[in-house]
Short mmCIF file of C-alpha atoms in Angstrom, two decimals:
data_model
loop_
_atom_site.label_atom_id
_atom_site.label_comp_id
_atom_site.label_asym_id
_atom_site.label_seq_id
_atom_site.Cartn_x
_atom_site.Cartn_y
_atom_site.Cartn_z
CA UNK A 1 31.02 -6.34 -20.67
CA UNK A 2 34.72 -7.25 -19.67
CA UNK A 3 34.94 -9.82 -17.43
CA UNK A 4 36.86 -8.11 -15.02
CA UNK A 5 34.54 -4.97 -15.24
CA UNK A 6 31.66 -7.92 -14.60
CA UNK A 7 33.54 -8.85 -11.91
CA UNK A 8 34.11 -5.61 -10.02
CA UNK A 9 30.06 -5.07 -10.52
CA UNK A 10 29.39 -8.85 -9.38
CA UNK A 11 31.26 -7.29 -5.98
CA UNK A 12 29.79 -4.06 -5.74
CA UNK A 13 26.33 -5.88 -6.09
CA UNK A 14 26.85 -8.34 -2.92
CA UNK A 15 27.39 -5.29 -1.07
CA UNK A 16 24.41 -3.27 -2.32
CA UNK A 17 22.23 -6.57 -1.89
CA UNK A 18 23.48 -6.90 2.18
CA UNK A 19 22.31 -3.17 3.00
CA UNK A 20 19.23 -3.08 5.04
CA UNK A 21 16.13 -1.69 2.90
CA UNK A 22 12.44 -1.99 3.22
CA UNK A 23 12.46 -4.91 1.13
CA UNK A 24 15.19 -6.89 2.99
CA UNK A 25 12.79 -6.59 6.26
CA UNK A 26 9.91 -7.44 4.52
CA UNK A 27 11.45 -10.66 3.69
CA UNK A 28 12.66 -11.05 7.01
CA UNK A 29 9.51 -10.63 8.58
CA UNK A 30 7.64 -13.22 6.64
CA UNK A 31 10.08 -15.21 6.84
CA UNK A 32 9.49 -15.65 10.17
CA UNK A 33 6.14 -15.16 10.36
CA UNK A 34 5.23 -17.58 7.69
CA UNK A 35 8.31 -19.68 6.71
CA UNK A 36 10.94 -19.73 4.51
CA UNK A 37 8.87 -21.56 1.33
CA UNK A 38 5.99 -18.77 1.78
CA UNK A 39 8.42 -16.35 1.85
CA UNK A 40 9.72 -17.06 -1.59
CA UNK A 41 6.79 -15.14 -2.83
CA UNK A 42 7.75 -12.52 -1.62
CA UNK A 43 11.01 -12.60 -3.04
CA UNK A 44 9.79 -12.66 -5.79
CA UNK A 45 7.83 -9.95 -5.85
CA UNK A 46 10.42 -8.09 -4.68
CA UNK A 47 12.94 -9.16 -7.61
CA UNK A 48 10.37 -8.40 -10.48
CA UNK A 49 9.57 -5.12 -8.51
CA UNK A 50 13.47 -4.10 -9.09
CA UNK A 51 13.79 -5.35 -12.12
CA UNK A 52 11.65 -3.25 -13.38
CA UNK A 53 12.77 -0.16 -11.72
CA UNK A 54 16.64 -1.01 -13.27
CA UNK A 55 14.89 -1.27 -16.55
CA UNK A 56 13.55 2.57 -16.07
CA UNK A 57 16.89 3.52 -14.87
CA UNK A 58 18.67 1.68 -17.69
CA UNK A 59 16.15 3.39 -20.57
CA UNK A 60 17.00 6.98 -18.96
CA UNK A 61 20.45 5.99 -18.95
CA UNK A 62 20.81 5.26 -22.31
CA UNK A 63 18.51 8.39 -24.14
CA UNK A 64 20.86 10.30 -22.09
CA UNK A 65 24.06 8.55 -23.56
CA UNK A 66 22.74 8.64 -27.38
CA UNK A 67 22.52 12.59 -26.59
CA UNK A 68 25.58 13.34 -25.51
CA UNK A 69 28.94 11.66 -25.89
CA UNK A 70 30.06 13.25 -21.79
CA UNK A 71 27.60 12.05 -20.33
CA UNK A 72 28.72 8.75 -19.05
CA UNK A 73 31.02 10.74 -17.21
CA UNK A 74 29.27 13.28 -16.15
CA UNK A 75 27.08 10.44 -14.92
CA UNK A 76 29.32 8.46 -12.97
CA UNK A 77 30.51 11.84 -10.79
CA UNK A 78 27.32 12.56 -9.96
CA UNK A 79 26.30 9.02 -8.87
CA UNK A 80 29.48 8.81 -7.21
CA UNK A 81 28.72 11.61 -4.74
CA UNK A 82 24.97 10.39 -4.89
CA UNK A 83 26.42 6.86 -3.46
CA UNK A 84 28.47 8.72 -0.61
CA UNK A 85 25.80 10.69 0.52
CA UNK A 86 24.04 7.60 0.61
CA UNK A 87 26.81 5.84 2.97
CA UNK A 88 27.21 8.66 5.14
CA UNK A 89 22.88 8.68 5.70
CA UNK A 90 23.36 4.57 6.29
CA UNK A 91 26.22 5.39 8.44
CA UNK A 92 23.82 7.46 11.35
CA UNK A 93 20.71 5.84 10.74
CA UNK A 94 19.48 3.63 13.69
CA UNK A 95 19.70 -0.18 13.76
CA UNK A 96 16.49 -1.50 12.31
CA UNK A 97 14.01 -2.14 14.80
CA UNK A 98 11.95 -5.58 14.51
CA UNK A 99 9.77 -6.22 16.88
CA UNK A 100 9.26 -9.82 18.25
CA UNK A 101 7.47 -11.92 15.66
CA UNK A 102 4.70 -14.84 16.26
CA UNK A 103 3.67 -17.43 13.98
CA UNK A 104 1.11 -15.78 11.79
CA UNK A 105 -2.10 -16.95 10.67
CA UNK A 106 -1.17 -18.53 7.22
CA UNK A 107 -1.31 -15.89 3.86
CA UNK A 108 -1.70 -16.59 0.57
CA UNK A 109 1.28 -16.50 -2.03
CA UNK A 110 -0.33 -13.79 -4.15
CA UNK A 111 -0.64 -11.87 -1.30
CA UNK A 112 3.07 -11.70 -0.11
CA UNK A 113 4.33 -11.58 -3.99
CA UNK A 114 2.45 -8.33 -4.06
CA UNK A 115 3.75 -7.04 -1.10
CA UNK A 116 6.79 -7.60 -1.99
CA UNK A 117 6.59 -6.22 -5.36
CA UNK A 118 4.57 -3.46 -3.87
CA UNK A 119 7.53 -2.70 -1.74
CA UNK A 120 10.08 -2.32 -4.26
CA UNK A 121 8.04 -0.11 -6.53
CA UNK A 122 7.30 2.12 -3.94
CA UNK A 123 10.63 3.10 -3.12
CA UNK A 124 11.33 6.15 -5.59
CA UNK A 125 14.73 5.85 -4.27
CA UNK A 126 15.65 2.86 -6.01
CA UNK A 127 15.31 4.48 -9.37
CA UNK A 128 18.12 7.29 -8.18
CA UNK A 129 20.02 4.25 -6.97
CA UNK A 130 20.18 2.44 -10.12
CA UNK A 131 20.64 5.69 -12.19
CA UNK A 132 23.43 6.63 -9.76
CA UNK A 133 24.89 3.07 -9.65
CA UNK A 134 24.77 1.37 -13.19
CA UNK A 135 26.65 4.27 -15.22
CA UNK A 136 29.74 3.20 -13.02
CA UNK A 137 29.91 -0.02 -14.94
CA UNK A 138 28.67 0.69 -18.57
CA UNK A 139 31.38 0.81 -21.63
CA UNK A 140 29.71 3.29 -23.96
CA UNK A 141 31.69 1.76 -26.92
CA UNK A 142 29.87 -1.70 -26.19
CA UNK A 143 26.71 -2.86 -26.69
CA UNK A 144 24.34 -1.45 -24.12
CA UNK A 145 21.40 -3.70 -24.51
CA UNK A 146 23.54 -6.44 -23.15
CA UNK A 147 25.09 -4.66 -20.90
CA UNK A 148 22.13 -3.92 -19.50
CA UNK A 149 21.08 -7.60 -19.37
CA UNK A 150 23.85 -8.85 -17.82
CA UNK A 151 23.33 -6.21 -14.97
CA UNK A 152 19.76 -7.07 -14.77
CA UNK A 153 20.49 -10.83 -14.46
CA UNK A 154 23.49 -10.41 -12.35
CA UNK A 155 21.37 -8.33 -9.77
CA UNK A 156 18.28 -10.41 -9.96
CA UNK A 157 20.20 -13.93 -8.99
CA UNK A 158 22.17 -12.30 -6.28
CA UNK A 159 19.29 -10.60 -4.82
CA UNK A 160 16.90 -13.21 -5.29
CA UNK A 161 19.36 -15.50 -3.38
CA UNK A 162 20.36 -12.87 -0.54
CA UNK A 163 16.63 -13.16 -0.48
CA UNK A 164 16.16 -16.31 0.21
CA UNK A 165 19.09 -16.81 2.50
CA UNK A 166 17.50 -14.07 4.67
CA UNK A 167 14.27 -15.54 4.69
CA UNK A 168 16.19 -19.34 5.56
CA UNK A 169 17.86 -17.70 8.99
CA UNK A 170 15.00 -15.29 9.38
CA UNK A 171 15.31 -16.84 13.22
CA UNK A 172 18.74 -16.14 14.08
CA UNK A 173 19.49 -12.98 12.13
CA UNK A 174 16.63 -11.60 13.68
CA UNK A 175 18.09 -10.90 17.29
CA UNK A 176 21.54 -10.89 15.76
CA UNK A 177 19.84 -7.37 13.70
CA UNK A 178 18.36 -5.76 17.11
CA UNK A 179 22.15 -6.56 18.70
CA UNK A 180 24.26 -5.47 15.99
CA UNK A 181 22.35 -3.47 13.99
CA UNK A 182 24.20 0.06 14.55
CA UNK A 183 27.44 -1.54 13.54
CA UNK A 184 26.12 -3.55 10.53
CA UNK A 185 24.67 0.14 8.91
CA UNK A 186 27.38 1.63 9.66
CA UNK A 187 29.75 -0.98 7.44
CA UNK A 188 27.04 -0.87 4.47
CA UNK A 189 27.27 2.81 5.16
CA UNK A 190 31.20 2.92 4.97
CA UNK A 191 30.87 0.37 2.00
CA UNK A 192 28.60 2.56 0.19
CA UNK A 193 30.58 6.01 0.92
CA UNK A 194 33.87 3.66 -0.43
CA UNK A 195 32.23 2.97 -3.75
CA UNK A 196 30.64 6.17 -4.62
CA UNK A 197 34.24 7.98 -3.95
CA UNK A 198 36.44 4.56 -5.75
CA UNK A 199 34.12 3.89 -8.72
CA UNK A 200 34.24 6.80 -10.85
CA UNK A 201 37.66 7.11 -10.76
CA UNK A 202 37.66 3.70 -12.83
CA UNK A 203 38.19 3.18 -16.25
#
């Protein structure tokens, strides 16, 4: 992958990693109900849970390139209008609503690593996602294996440290969220809309 092409992805990740999703309120809920360290598990979790779900995405992504040369491209125009619908759904949804949090009696690590992973793998969105996303960035001339790798590692970091940075200021983003929350979708959703209609018009 060229670095520039890495870089452009590196971007378009940060954003994707700052929308609101189930995932990013579980980890702000434990967060505050159990504590930042606690609520690495469930990062965790979460992070293998997607992970996995890019793999899936990247093995259906790449039968469907070994079978026909157009379909990168036909790929990227249909992810591209996948990723504006998705910005224009972001755009009216309601601010997330988080009710007022207590400390919790203590959990167990397994137990919040499987919710989180729980919560990833549940969302059959995230597969479209990824399959609508990752095509955007690929170089069908270049090895895909590591392209795929260095997606999958760049996403895992980045999320895994949005992650814990959520989970950190779990306290103040919190009533920031139930403030702000209409305007903060509807930048993701504006973010999301600007991608799907930018991206596959790059080469």
């Amino acid at each position: 992958m060229a670095l520039h092409t890495w870089l452009l992805y590196l971007t378009a990740v940060i954003g994707l990693v700052l929308t609101p999703g189930p995932n990013s309120l579980l980890v702000l809920t434990h967060g505050t109900l159990y504590g930042y360290k606690k609520a690495l598990w469930t990062t965790a979790g979460g992070v293998i849970g997607f992970a996995l779900l890019m793999a899936l995405s990247m093995f259906g992504i790449g039968a469907l390139l070994q079978a026909s040369a157009n379909a990168l491209v036909i790929l990227k125009w249909i992810g591209g209008g996948y990723l504006v619908w998705l910005g224009f759904q972001l755009w009216r949804a309601p601010p997330l609503q988080l009710d007022a949090a207590v400390r919790a009696t203590d959990k167990p690590g397994a137990t919040l690593f499987r919710q989180g992973l729980l919560s990833a793998l549940s969302n059959p969105k995230v597969i479209l996602f990824f399959g609508a996303f990752l095509p955007q960035f690929l170089d069908p001339q270049g090895d895909l294996l590591l392209q795929f790798a260095v997606m999958a590692l760049t996403f895992a970091v980045v999320e895994a440290l949005a992650e814990f940075l959520l989970a950190r200021a779990a306290h103040h983003i919190r009533p920031w969220l139930q403030r702000s929350g209409k305007g903060f979708n509807r930048c993701c959703g504006g973010l999301f809309a600007a991608m799907g209609a930018a991206l596959p018009l790059t080469r």
